Coordinates of C-alpha atoms in Angstrom, one line a residue:
Chain D
M66 CA 82.4 -60.0 12.0
S67 CA 79.0 -61.2 11.0
K68 CA 77.0 -59.1 8.6
T69 CA 73.5 -57.9 9.6
I70 CA 70.6 -58.2 7.2
L71 CA 67.2 -56.5 7.7
L72 CA 64.3 -58.4 6.1
V73 CA 61.1 -56.4 5.6
D74 CA 57.8 -58.0 4.5
D75 CA 54.2 -57.8 5.9
E76 CA 53.6 -61.5 5.0
P77 CA 54.9 -63.7 7.9
H78 CA 55.4 -66.7 5.5
V79 CA 57.5 -64.6 3.1
L80 CA 59.6 -63.4 6.0
E81 CA 60.0 -67.0 7.1
V82 CA 61.2 -68.1 3.6
L83 CA 63.6 -65.2 3.5
R84 CA 64.9 -66.2 6.9
V85 CA 65.4 -69.9 5.8
T86 CA 67.1 -68.8 2.6
L87 CA 69.7 -66.7 4.5
E88 CA 70.1 -68.9 7.5
D89 CA 73.3 -70.9 8.3
L90 CA 75.5 -68.4 6.5
G91 CA 76.5 -66.5 9.6
F92 CA 74.2 -63.5 9.1
K93 CA 72.5 -61.7 11.8
L94 CA 68.9 -61.5 10.6
L95 CA 66.5 -58.8 11.7
E96 CA 62.8 -58.6 10.7
A97 CA 60.2 -55.9 10.3
Q98 CA 56.6 -56.1 9.0
D99 CA 56.1 -52.5 8.1
G100 CA 57.9 -49.3 6.9
P101 CA 58.2 -47.5 10.2
G102 CA 59.5 -50.6 11.9
A103 CA 62.0 -51.1 9.2
L104 CA 63.3 -47.5 9.4
A105 CA 63.6 -47.8 13.2
L106 CA 65.6 -51.0 13.0
A107 CA 67.8 -49.6 10.1
K108 CA 68.6 -46.6 12.4
S109 CA 69.3 -48.5 15.5
E110 CA 71.0 -51.6 14.1
S111 CA 72.8 -50.2 11.0
P112 CA 72.3 -53.4 8.9
D113 CA 74.7 -54.2 6.1
L114 CA 71.9 -54.9 3.7
V115 CA 68.1 -54.6 3.5
V116 CA 65.7 -56.9 1.7
L117 CA 62.6 -54.8 1.2
D118 CA 59.1 -55.6 0.0
V119 CA 57.4 -52.9 -2.0
M120 CA 53.7 -53.4 -1.1
L121 CA 53.7 -52.7 2.6
P122 CA 50.8 -51.4 4.6
S123 CA 50.7 -47.6 5.5
M124 CA 54.2 -46.8 4.1
S125 CA 55.3 -48.2 0.8
G126 CA 58.7 -50.0 0.4
L127 CA 59.7 -47.4 -2.2
E128 CA 59.3 -44.7 0.4
V129 CA 61.3 -46.7 2.9
C130 CA 64.0 -47.1 0.3
R131 CA 64.1 -43.4 -0.5
T132 CA 64.3 -42.5 3.2
L133 CA 67.2 -45.0 3.7
K134 CA 69.1 -43.6 0.7
Q135 CA 68.6 -40.0 1.9
S136 CA 69.9 -40.6 5.4
T137 CA 73.7 -40.2 5.8
D138 CA 73.7 -43.3 8.1
T139 CA 72.1 -45.7 5.6
V140 CA 72.9 -44.1 2.2
G141 CA 75.6 -46.7 1.5
T142 CA 73.5 -49.7 2.7
P143 CA 72.5 -51.9 -0.3
V144 CA 68.8 -52.4 -0.8
I145 CA 67.2 -55.4 -2.6
M146 CA 63.6 -54.7 -3.4
L147 CA 61.1 -57.5 -3.7
T148 CA 57.8 -57.0 -5.3
A149 CA 54.9 -58.7 -6.8
R150 CA 54.6 -55.9 -9.4
S151 CA 56.5 -56.9 -12.5
G152 CA 56.0 -53.9 -14.9
E153 CA 59.0 -52.1 -16.3
D154 CA 57.6 -48.9 -14.8
D155 CA 57.6 -50.6 -11.4
A156 CA 61.2 -51.7 -11.7
Q157 CA 62.2 -48.1 -12.8
A158 CA 60.3 -46.7 -9.8
G159 CA 62.4 -49.1 -7.6
Y160 CA 65.7 -48.0 -9.1
D161 CA 64.6 -44.3 -8.9
A162 CA 64.0 -44.8 -5.2
G163 CA 67.6 -45.9 -5.0
A164 CA 67.2 -49.7 -4.9
D165 CA 70.4 -51.6 -5.8
R166 CA 68.6 -54.7 -7.0
Y167 CA 65.0 -55.3 -8.0
L168 CA 63.6 -58.9 -7.7
T169 CA 60.1 -59.8 -8.7
K170 CA 57.9 -62.2 -6.7
P171 CA 57.8 -65.2 -7.0
F172 CA 61.6 -65.0 -6.5
S173 CA 64.1 -67.8 -6.5
P174 CA 65.9 -68.1 -3.0
L175 CA 69.1 -69.0 -4.8
T176 CA 69.0 -65.9 -6.9
L177 CA 68.3 -63.8 -3.8
L178 CA 71.2 -65.4 -2.0
T179 CA 73.5 -64.8 -5.0
E180 CA 72.5 -61.1 -5.1
V181 CA 73.0 -60.8 -1.3
V182 CA 76.5 -62.3 -1.6
K183 CA 77.4 -60.1 -4.5
L184 CA 76.2 -56.9 -2.8
L185 CA 78.0 -57.8 0.4
D186 CA 81.2 -58.5 -1.6
M187 CA 81.5 -61.9 -0.1
E188 CA 82.7 -65.3 -1.3
L189 CA 80.1 -68.1 -1.1
A190 CA 81.5 -70.7 1.3
Chain V
M53 CA -31.7 5.5 -80.0
S54 CA -28.4 4.5 -78.7
A55 CA -27.2 8.0 -77.8
T56 CA -28.3 7.9 -74.3
P57 CA -26.7 4.7 -73.1
R58 CA -23.2 5.8 -74.2
P59 CA -22.4 8.2 -71.4
I60 CA -23.7 5.7 -69.0
E61 CA -21.6 3.0 -70.6
K62 CA -18.6 5.4 -70.5
S63 CA -19.0 6.4 -67.0
R64 CA -19.5 2.8 -66.0
T65 CA -16.3 1.9 -67.7
K66 CA -14.5 4.6 -65.8
G67 CA -16.1 3.4 -62.6
Q68 CA -15.2 -0.1 -63.4
L69 CA -11.5 0.8 -64.0
A70 CA -11.5 2.6 -60.7
A71 CA -13.0 -0.5 -59.1
L72 CA -10.5 -2.8 -60.7
Y73 CA -7.8 -0.6 -59.5
R74 CA -9.2 -0.7 -56.0
I75 CA -9.5 -4.5 -56.1
S76 CA -6.1 -5.0 -57.4
R77 CA -4.6 -2.8 -54.7
A78 CA -6.5 -4.7 -52.0
L79 CA -5.4 -8.0 -53.5
N80 CA -1.8 -7.0 -53.5
S81 CA -1.9 -6.2 -49.8
A82 CA -3.3 -9.6 -48.8
L83 CA -1.0 -12.6 -48.6
E84 CA -3.2 -15.4 -47.3
V85 CA -5.2 -17.2 -50.0
Q86 CA -8.3 -17.0 -47.8
D87 CA -7.9 -13.2 -47.3
V88 CA -7.2 -12.5 -51.0
L89 CA -10.4 -14.3 -52.0
Q90 CA -12.6 -12.8 -49.2
T91 CA -11.4 -9.3 -49.9
M92 CA -12.1 -9.7 -53.6
L93 CA -15.5 -11.2 -53.1
D94 CA -16.6 -8.4 -50.7
M95 CA -15.5 -5.7 -53.1
V96 CA -17.1 -7.4 -56.0
L97 CA -20.4 -7.7 -54.2
E98 CA -20.3 -4.1 -53.2
I99 CA -19.4 -2.9 -56.7
F100 CA -22.0 -5.0 -58.4
Q101 CA -24.6 -4.5 -55.7
A102 CA -25.0 -8.3 -55.5
D103 CA -26.8 -10.1 -52.7
A104 CA -24.7 -13.2 -52.5
G105 CA -21.5 -14.7 -53.9
S106 CA -18.9 -17.4 -53.5
V107 CA -15.5 -18.4 -54.7
M108 CA -15.2 -22.1 -55.3
L109 CA -11.7 -23.7 -55.6
E110 CA -10.9 -26.8 -57.5
K111 CA -9.1 -29.7 -55.8
D112 CA -8.8 -33.3 -57.0
G113 CA -11.5 -32.8 -59.7
F114 CA -14.1 -31.3 -57.3
L115 CA -15.2 -27.7 -56.5
T116 CA -15.8 -26.7 -52.9
I117 CA -16.8 -23.3 -51.6
N118 CA -13.8 -21.5 -50.2
V119 CA -15.2 -18.1 -49.3
S120 CA -18.7 -16.8 -49.5
R121 CA -21.2 -14.1 -48.5
G122 CA -25.0 -14.4 -48.1
L123 CA -25.1 -18.2 -48.5
D124 CA -26.8 -20.8 -46.3
P125 CA -24.1 -22.4 -44.1
E126 CA -25.6 -25.8 -44.8
I127 CA -25.2 -25.3 -48.5
I128 CA -21.6 -24.1 -48.0
E129 CA -20.9 -27.2 -46.1
K130 CA -22.6 -29.6 -48.5
T131 CA -21.5 -28.2 -51.8
R132 CA -19.0 -30.4 -53.5
Q133 CA -19.4 -30.2 -57.2
K134 CA -17.7 -32.5 -59.7
L135 CA -16.0 -30.7 -62.6
G136 CA -18.4 -30.5 -65.5
M137 CA -21.5 -30.9 -63.2
G138 CA -23.7 -27.9 -62.4
I139 CA -23.2 -24.3 -63.4
A140 CA -19.9 -23.8 -61.5
G141 CA -18.7 -27.2 -62.8
W142 CA -19.5 -26.2 -66.3
V143 CA -17.6 -22.9 -65.9
A144 CA -14.6 -24.7 -64.4
A145 CA -14.6 -27.3 -67.1
T146 CA -15.0 -25.0 -70.1
G147 CA -13.3 -21.9 -68.8
E148 CA -16.2 -19.8 -70.1
A149 CA -18.1 -17.1 -68.2
L150 CA -21.8 -17.4 -67.7
H151 CA -24.6 -14.9 -67.3
L152 CA -27.9 -16.5 -66.3
D153 CA -31.2 -14.8 -65.6
G154 CA -34.2 -16.4 -63.8
K155 CA -35.0 -20.0 -63.9
V156 CA -32.4 -22.1 -65.7
E157 CA -33.3 -25.2 -67.6
D158 CA -30.4 -25.4 -69.9
P159 CA -29.5 -29.1 -70.0
R160 CA -25.8 -28.3 -70.4
F161 CA -25.5 -27.4 -66.8
D162 CA -26.8 -30.7 -65.5
I163 CA -28.1 -28.9 -62.4
V164 CA -27.5 -30.8 -59.2
V165 CA -28.2 -28.2 -56.6
E166 CA -31.7 -26.8 -57.0
R167 CA -31.6 -23.1 -57.9
G168 CA -34.2 -21.3 -55.8
D169 CA -36.8 -19.3 -57.7
S170 CA -35.8 -16.2 -55.9
I171 CA -32.6 -15.8 -57.9
A172 CA -33.0 -13.2 -60.5
S173 CA -29.6 -13.2 -62.1
S174 CA -26.2 -14.7 -61.6
L175 CA -22.7 -14.2 -63.0
S176 CA -20.1 -17.0 -62.9
V177 CA -16.5 -16.5 -64.2
P178 CA -13.5 -18.7 -64.1
I179 CA -10.4 -18.0 -62.1
S180 CA -7.6 -19.3 -64.3
V181 CA -4.1 -19.8 -63.3
E182 CA -1.7 -20.7 -66.1
D183 CA -4.4 -22.1 -68.5
H184 CA -5.9 -24.1 -65.7
V185 CA -9.2 -23.2 -64.0
A186 CA -8.3 -23.0 -60.4
G187 CA -11.8 -21.9 -59.3
V188 CA -15.0 -20.2 -60.0
L189 CA -16.2 -16.7 -58.9
M190 CA -20.0 -16.5 -58.7
I191 CA -22.2 -13.6 -57.7
R192 CA -26.0 -13.3 -57.8
R193 CA -28.9 -11.0 -57.2
V194 CA -32.3 -11.8 -55.8
G195 CA -35.5 -10.0 -56.6
E196 CA -36.1 -8.0 -59.7
K197 CA -32.8 -6.4 -60.5
K198 CA -30.9 -8.4 -63.1
F199 CA -27.2 -8.0 -64.1
E200 CA -26.5 -6.0 -67.2
P201 CA -24.8 -7.5 -70.3
G202 CA -21.5 -5.5 -69.7
D203 CA -21.2 -6.8 -66.1
L204 CA -20.0 -10.2 -67.1
A205 CA -16.9 -8.9 -69.0
F206 CA -16.0 -6.8 -66.1
L207 CA -16.3 -9.7 -63.7
V208 CA -14.1 -11.7 -66.0
S209 CA -11.4 -9.1 -65.6
V210 CA -11.9 -9.2 -61.8
G211 CA -11.5 -13.0 -62.1
D212 CA -8.2 -12.6 -63.9
L213 CA -7.0 -10.2 -61.2
A214 CA -8.0 -12.7 -58.6
A215 CA -6.2 -15.4 -60.4
V216 CA -2.9 -13.5 -60.2
A217 CA -3.4 -12.7 -56.6
L218 CA -4.3 -16.3 -55.8
Q219 CA -1.2 -17.6 -57.5
K220 CA 0.9 -15.1 -55.6
A221 CA -0.7 -16.1 -52.3
R222 CA -0.2 -19.7 -53.1
L223 CA 3.5 -19.2 -53.9
F224 CA 3.9 -17.2 -50.7
Q225 CA 2.2 -20.0 -48.7
A226 CA 4.4 -22.6 -50.2
E227 CA 7.5 -20.6 -49.5
R228 CA 6.4 -20.0 -46.0
R229 CA 5.8 -23.7 -45.4
Q230 CA 9.2 -24.4 -46.8
R231 CA 10.7 -21.8 -44.5
R232 CA 8.9 -23.2 -41.5
L233 CA 10.2 -26.7 -42.3
L234 CA 13.7 -25.3 -42.5
E235 CA 13.3 -23.5 -39.2
F236 CA 11.8 -26.6 -37.6
G237 CA 14.8 -28.5 -39.0
H238 CA 17.1 -26.0 -37.6
Q239 CA 15.4 -26.0 -34.2
K240 CA 15.5 -29.8 -34.1
L241 CA 19.2 -29.6 -35.0
S242 CA 20.1 -27.1 -32.3
A243 CA 18.0 -29.0 -29.8
T244 CA 19.8 -32.2 -30.7
L245 CA 23.2 -30.4 -30.4
S246 CA 22.4 -28.9 -27.0
S247 CA 21.1 -32.2 -25.6
M248 CA 24.2 -34.2 -26.7
A249 CA 26.5 -35.5 -24.0
D250 CA 29.4 -34.7 -26.2
G251 CA 30.7 -31.2 -27.1
V252 CA 30.3 -30.2 -30.7
V253 CA 32.5 -27.6 -32.4
V254 CA 32.3 -26.8 -36.1
L255 CA 35.4 -25.0 -37.4
D256 CA 35.7 -23.5 -40.9
Q257 CA 38.8 -23.9 -43.0
T258 CA 40.6 -21.0 -41.3
G259 CA 40.0 -22.5 -37.9
Q260 CA 37.3 -20.1 -36.9
V261 CA 34.4 -21.4 -34.8
V262 CA 31.2 -21.7 -36.9
T263 CA 29.0 -23.5 -34.3
T264 CA 29.4 -24.8 -30.8
N265 CA 27.0 -26.4 -28.4
T266 CA 26.6 -25.7 -24.7
V267 CA 28.5 -28.8 -23.7
A268 CA 31.5 -27.8 -25.9
R269 CA 31.6 -24.3 -24.4
R270 CA 31.4 -25.7 -20.9
F271 CA 34.2 -28.2 -21.7
M272 CA 36.4 -25.5 -23.1
H273 CA 35.7 -22.9 -20.5
P274 CA 38.6 -23.7 -18.1
L275 CA 41.0 -23.2 -21.1
C276 CA 39.4 -20.4 -23.1
G277 CA 36.9 -18.7 -20.9
E278 CA 34.0 -17.2 -22.9
S279 CA 36.1 -16.5 -26.0
L280 CA 35.1 -18.6 -29.0
E281 CA 38.1 -17.2 -30.8
R282 CA 40.4 -18.9 -28.3
V283 CA 38.4 -22.1 -28.6
G284 CA 39.0 -22.1 -32.3
E285 CA 42.7 -21.3 -31.8
K286 CA 43.2 -24.0 -29.2
L287 CA 41.4 -26.8 -31.1
S288 CA 43.1 -25.9 -34.4
S289 CA 46.5 -26.0 -32.8
L290 CA 45.7 -29.4 -31.2
A291 CA 44.6 -30.7 -34.6
Q292 CA 47.7 -29.4 -36.3
R293 CA 49.8 -31.3 -33.8
G294 CA 47.7 -34.4 -34.4
Q295 CA 46.8 -34.4 -30.7
T296 CA 43.5 -36.1 -30.0
E297 CA 43.4 -35.8 -26.2
F298 CA 43.9 -32.9 -23.9
T299 CA 42.9 -31.7 -20.4
S300 CA 40.7 -28.8 -19.6
G301 CA 40.3 -28.1 -15.9
E302 CA 39.5 -31.4 -14.2
R303 CA 38.4 -33.0 -17.4
M304 CA 40.2 -35.3 -19.7
L305 CA 38.8 -34.6 -23.2
K306 CA 39.1 -36.6 -26.4
I307 CA 38.6 -35.1 -29.8
V308 CA 37.1 -37.0 -32.7
T309 CA 37.4 -35.0 -35.9
T310 CA 35.3 -35.4 -39.1
P311 CA 35.7 -33.3 -42.2
L312 CA 32.8 -31.0 -42.8
V313 CA 31.7 -31.5 -46.4
V314 CA 29.2 -29.0 -47.9
E315 CA 27.9 -29.9 -51.4
G316 CA 30.9 -32.2 -52.1
E317 CA 33.5 -29.6 -51.0
E318 CA 35.5 -29.9 -47.8
S319 CA 34.7 -26.6 -46.0
G320 CA 35.9 -27.2 -42.4
S321 CA 35.7 -29.8 -39.7
V322 CA 33.3 -31.1 -37.1
L323 CA 34.9 -31.8 -33.8
L324 CA 33.3 -34.0 -31.2
L325 CA 34.7 -33.4 -27.7
R326 CA 34.2 -36.4 -25.5
D327 CA 34.6 -36.4 -21.7
E328 CA 36.9 -39.3 -21.0
T329 CA 37.4 -38.5 -17.3
A330 CA 35.0 -41.2 -16.1
N331 CA 36.4 -43.8 -18.5
R332 CA 39.9 -42.9 -17.3
E333 CA 38.9 -43.4 -13.7
L334 CA 37.3 -46.7 -14.6
D335 CA 40.5 -47.8 -16.4
R336 CA 42.5 -46.7 -13.4
M337 CA 40.3 -48.7 -11.0
K338 CA 40.4 -51.7 -13.4
S339 CA 44.2 -51.7 -13.5
E340 CA 44.4 -51.2 -9.8
F341 CA 42.1 -54.1 -9.3
L342 CA 44.2 -56.2 -11.6
S343 CA 47.3 -55.2 -9.9
M344 CA 45.7 -56.0 -6.5
I345 CA 44.6 -59.5 -7.8
S346 CA 48.0 -60.2 -9.2
H347 CA 49.6 -59.2 -5.9
E348 CA 47.2 -61.3 -4.0
L349 CA 47.8 -64.3 -6.2
K350 CA 51.6 -63.8 -6.3
T351 CA 52.0 -63.7 -2.5
P352 CA 51.0 -67.3 -1.8
I353 CA 52.8 -68.4 -5.0
T354 CA 55.9 -66.7 -3.8
T355 CA 55.9 -68.5 -0.5
I356 CA 55.1 -71.9 -2.1
S357 CA 57.6 -71.7 -4.9
A358 CA 60.4 -70.4 -2.6
F359 CA 59.8 -73.2 0.0
L360 CA 59.7 -75.8 -2.8
E361 CA 63.0 -74.6 -4.2
L362 CA 64.6 -74.7 -0.8
L363 CA 63.2 -78.2 -0.2
L364 CA 64.5 -79.3 -3.6
H365 CA 68.0 -78.0 -3.2
R366 CA 68.8 -78.2 0.5
E367 CA 68.7 -80.8 3.2
F368 CA 66.4 -80.1 6.1
P369 CA 65.5 -82.3 9.1
R370 CA 62.2 -84.1 8.8
E371 CA 60.2 -81.9 11.2
R372 CA 61.3 -78.7 9.3
Q373 CA 60.3 -80.3 6.0
T374 CA 56.9 -81.0 7.5
H375 CA 56.6 -77.4 8.7
F376 CA 57.5 -75.9 5.3
L377 CA 55.1 -78.3 3.5
G378 CA 52.4 -77.3 6.0
I379 CA 53.0 -73.6 5.1
C380 CA 52.9 -74.5 1.4
S381 CA 49.6 -76.4 1.9
E382 CA 48.1 -73.5 3.8
E383 CA 49.1 -71.1 1.1
T384 CA 47.6 -73.4 -1.5
R385 CA 44.3 -73.3 0.3
R386 CA 44.6 -69.5 0.4
L387 CA 45.2 -69.4 -3.3
Q388 CA 42.3 -71.8 -3.8
S389 CA 39.9 -69.7 -1.7
L390 CA 41.1 -66.5 -3.3
I391 CA 40.3 -67.9 -6.8
D392 CA 37.0 -69.3 -5.7
Q393 CA 35.9 -66.0 -4.1
L394 CA 37.1 -64.1 -7.1
L395 CA 35.2 -66.2 -9.6
H396 CA 32.2 -66.0 -7.3
L397 CA 32.4 -62.2 -7.0
T398 CA 32.8 -61.8 -10.7
R399 CA 29.7 -63.9 -11.3
L400 CA 27.7 -62.0 -8.6
E401 CA 28.9 -58.6 -9.9
A402 CA 28.1 -59.5 -13.5
G403 CA 24.7 -60.6 -12.3
K404 CA 25.3 -63.8 -14.3
F405 CA 24.0 -66.4 -11.9
V406 CA 20.7 -67.9 -11.1
L407 CA 19.4 -67.4 -7.5
E408 CA 18.3 -70.9 -6.6
E409 CA 15.8 -69.9 -4.0
R410 CA 14.3 -72.4 -1.7
V411 CA 12.2 -72.0 1.4
L412 CA 14.7 -72.3 4.3
E413 CA 14.8 -71.6 8.0
F414 CA 17.4 -68.8 8.3
G415 CA 18.0 -69.4 12.0
K416 CA 18.8 -73.1 11.5
L417 CA 21.1 -72.3 8.6
V418 CA 23.0 -69.8 10.8
V419 CA 23.4 -72.3 13.7
D420 CA 24.6 -75.0 11.3
C421 CA 27.4 -72.8 10.1
I422 CA 28.9 -72.4 13.6
P423 CA 30.5 -75.8 14.3
A424 CA 32.9 -75.5 11.4
F425 CA 34.4 -72.4 13.2
S426 CA 34.1 -73.4 16.9
E427 CA 35.7 -76.8 16.3
T428 CA 38.8 -75.5 14.6
N429 CA 39.1 -72.4 16.7
T430 CA 39.6 -72.5 20.5
D431 CA 40.4 -68.8 20.9
H432 CA 36.9 -67.7 20.2
E433 CA 33.6 -68.6 21.9
F434 CA 30.5 -68.5 19.7
V435 CA 27.5 -67.3 21.8
V436 CA 24.1 -67.7 20.2
V437 CA 21.5 -65.4 21.6
E438 CA 18.5 -67.7 21.8
P439 CA 15.8 -68.1 20.9
F440 CA 16.1 -67.5 17.1
P441 CA 12.8 -66.7 15.4
E442 CA 11.5 -69.8 13.7
R443 CA 10.9 -68.1 10.5
S444 CA 11.3 -69.4 6.9
I445 CA 12.5 -67.2 4.1
S446 CA 13.0 -67.8 0.4
A447 CA 16.7 -67.7 -0.4
D448 CA 19.6 -69.5 -2.1
P449 CA 21.0 -71.8 0.7
T450 CA 24.5 -72.0 -0.9
L451 CA 24.8 -68.3 -1.2
V452 CA 23.4 -67.5 2.2
T453 CA 25.6 -70.1 3.8
Q454 CA 28.6 -68.5 2.1
A455 CA 27.6 -65.0 3.4
V456 CA 27.1 -66.2 7.0
T457 CA 30.4 -68.1 6.8
N458 CA 32.2 -65.1 5.5
L459 CA 30.8 -63.0 8.3
F460 CA 32.0 -65.6 10.9
S461 CA 35.4 -65.9 9.4
N462 CA 35.7 -62.1 9.2
A463 CA 34.8 -61.8 13.0
V464 CA 37.4 -64.5 13.8
K465 CA 40.1 -62.8 11.7
Y466 CA 39.6 -59.3 13.1
S467 CA 39.6 -60.4 16.7
P468 CA 43.1 -62.0 16.9
G469 CA 43.1 -61.8 20.6
G470 CA 40.1 -64.2 20.7
G471 CA 36.9 -63.5 22.7
K472 CA 33.2 -63.9 22.3
I473 CA 31.5 -63.9 18.9
T474 CA 27.9 -63.2 19.6
V475 CA 25.3 -64.3 17.0
S476 CA 21.7 -63.2 17.1
L477 CA 18.7 -63.1 14.8
K478 CA 15.9 -60.7 15.0
E479 CA 12.6 -60.6 13.2
L480 CA 11.4 -57.3 11.7
T481 CA 8.1 -56.7 9.8
D482 CA 9.5 -57.6 6.4
S483 CA 12.9 -59.1 7.1
L484 CA 15.2 -61.1 9.3
V485 CA 18.4 -59.5 10.6
L486 CA 21.4 -61.5 11.6
S487 CA 24.0 -59.8 13.7
V488 CA 27.6 -61.1 14.3
E489 CA 29.4 -59.2 17.0
D490 CA 33.1 -59.6 17.8
E491 CA 35.4 -58.3 20.4
G492 CA 38.1 -57.5 17.9
V493 CA 40.1 -54.5 16.7
G494 CA 37.1 -52.6 15.3
I495 CA 36.9 -50.3 12.4
E496 CA 37.4 -46.5 12.3
A497 CA 34.2 -44.6 11.4
E498 CA 35.4 -43.2 8.1
K499 CA 36.3 -46.7 6.9
L500 CA 33.0 -48.4 7.7
E501 CA 31.6 -48.0 4.2
L502 CA 34.8 -49.2 2.6
V503 CA 35.0 -52.6 4.2
F504 CA 32.5 -54.0 1.7
E505 CA 34.6 -53.0 -1.3
K506 CA 36.7 -55.7 -2.8
F507 CA 40.3 -55.9 -1.7
Y508 CA 39.7 -53.2 0.9
R509 CA 41.1 -54.1 4.2
A510 CA 40.9 -52.1 7.4
D511 CA 44.3 -53.4 8.4
N512 CA 46.5 -55.0 5.8
S513 CA 49.1 -56.7 8.0
L514 CA 46.4 -58.3 10.2
T515 CA 44.5 -59.8 7.4
R516 CA 47.5 -61.0 5.7
A517 CA 48.7 -62.6 8.8
T518 CA 45.3 -64.4 9.1
G519 CA 45.1 -65.2 5.4
G520 CA 42.2 -63.0 4.3
T521 CA 41.5 -62.5 0.7
G522 CA 39.9 -59.1 0.9
L523 CA 36.9 -60.4 -1.0
G524 CA 34.8 -62.0 1.8
L525 CA 32.8 -58.9 2.7
A526 CA 32.4 -57.9 -0.9
N527 CA 30.8 -61.3 -1.5
V528 CA 28.5 -60.8 1.5
K529 CA 27.4 -57.5 0.1
H530 CA 26.6 -59.0 -3.3
I531 CA 24.8 -61.9 -1.9
A532 CA 22.7 -59.7 0.3
L533 CA 21.9 -57.4 -2.7
A534 CA 21.0 -60.4 -4.9
H535 CA 18.4 -61.4 -2.4
G536 CA 17.1 -57.8 -2.1
G537 CA 18.6 -57.5 1.3
S538 CA 21.5 -55.4 2.7
V539 CA 24.6 -55.6 4.9
W540 CA 26.1 -53.0 7.2
V541 CA 28.4 -52.6 10.1
E542 CA 28.7 -50.8 13.4
S543 CA 32.0 -50.6 15.2
T544 CA 34.0 -49.0 17.9
P545 CA 37.8 -49.2 17.4
G546 CA 39.4 -51.3 20.1
V547 CA 36.1 -52.6 21.3
G548 CA 34.8 -54.6 18.4
S549 CA 32.5 -54.7 15.4
T550 CA 28.9 -55.9 14.7
F551 CA 28.0 -56.9 11.2
F552 CA 24.4 -57.0 10.2
L553 CA 22.9 -59.1 7.4
E554 CA 19.3 -58.4 6.6
L555 CA 17.3 -60.7 4.3
P556 CA 13.7 -60.0 3.3
K557 CA 11.1 -62.6 4.3
K558 CA 9.7 -62.4 0.8
T559 CA 7.6 -65.6 0.9
G560 CA 5.5 -63.9 3.6
E561 CA 4.2 -67.4 4.6
Q562 CA 4.3 -68.7 8.1
K563 CA 6.3 -71.9 8.3

């Protein structure tokens, strides 16, 4: 059964690069450009993993992450946070919000892919 | 032959003692030099039944009349006698008393001021303070009645009394001057303390408050109320913990402590309380700005570096490669424009630029900016409301072009659905006003002021999607201000926005 991954970023080009990074591996890819959209998709589609930008308009990625981790449906869903903020406090805030991994922008697509595979407990083909 | 005068002599001595006693009492009650001398002179004139008199005081080698009775004001004004010159000068120089009757021709006195014939008799005695003649007391009679031989000795005693009183009055005056200086110093000090922006608290060694200024009491009020005791306790306990910052109410306060040294001995501490609230806010805004910039810079770099890595490590068909490289080049331009605008804004904000003003026709400049937009952009139709006033202004063409361009690109960005962009130019008495009207998303009323702040965006996702830097309108504002103009916006959400750029005519000349 193919795994579903939810990609959340307000930058269309970043979304596109995430999509290209994870394409051809049999994932079903979903996209959202803001927090409320991400939460709605997480609820309806129950993704196996979420790649989440921190700096989102109106509702921050940290808040989205907290909400996901507090809901019984999504509490076990791994979340990889992506952020342009690189301070230690920022990383801590990410982990405090329940993130499983914390990658800073600019990120390496290969690193992201490796983390996704690890978190989904898959073997790279 | 001498039997008769004795009782008279005796009774006079008695009367003189009584008079001396009266004079000495009067002198004791007066504290001002002037009052002391005037009181003494008046009593002496009364006792001796003299017609006129004066007290001259010495200063810098000259005698001047300090107090007098029965003298011509002009003489009082004019008299300035060198020591050793004239009768008073002689008395002052020698310290000897003089009794003179009638016309005086004694060459010792080197008369300078003509003595009128009417003077029958005069007595002059020195007023000596600590072996130094400080002045001369002189009394005189007109007409027939001359002074008697014993009168001079008596007046010498009066002069001695006067000397003591004079010395006392002078000491008192000096002391009072000193006290005034101290008071003035104290007043100045407390005025300085109360007008300081910082709070000042002086603590003694036990931590008790010695002095505070108003600012310090206001700063400490949320923590300690009116109680100075609690102020002392609070500040001492902070000092013991080595804490230099604390909050009091809404304020963030910083303590700068200096030991209070009185005559070489440490006797407490002087604490300056500085309100750091505004600095903190500035720091917070600065770091927010930096974090905004770093985010804005990192976003295009993220896209570029990620696509480049993918292109390096994976095979893609030709058209996908071209597409990815297209995105990279678009993001590079965005980065470039962000850096340009940032540098520009920094220069404008710092005021470190020279406005290269030239006489230019504003309307023509505006029209020339349009093609760059209408050619690359088919979704929007630029409508110019003609005719534009043919009016020249004095302005920097590069900056004004940038401001107009920023307004146009802003109008394009915020009307993603396309539509008309209406450009008009109106002439007012002192200025020209450009308006750029779009049919875009509009701005909510409470955000109208904010759109000119750097990195503020009415709608993040929309701007990012269209590659805005969040600096364009901030630049427009600074360019307008640099020219003495202004910029503002009117908007209805869902209908569109109209941005206005007003530039002063300044030159005032017809083209």
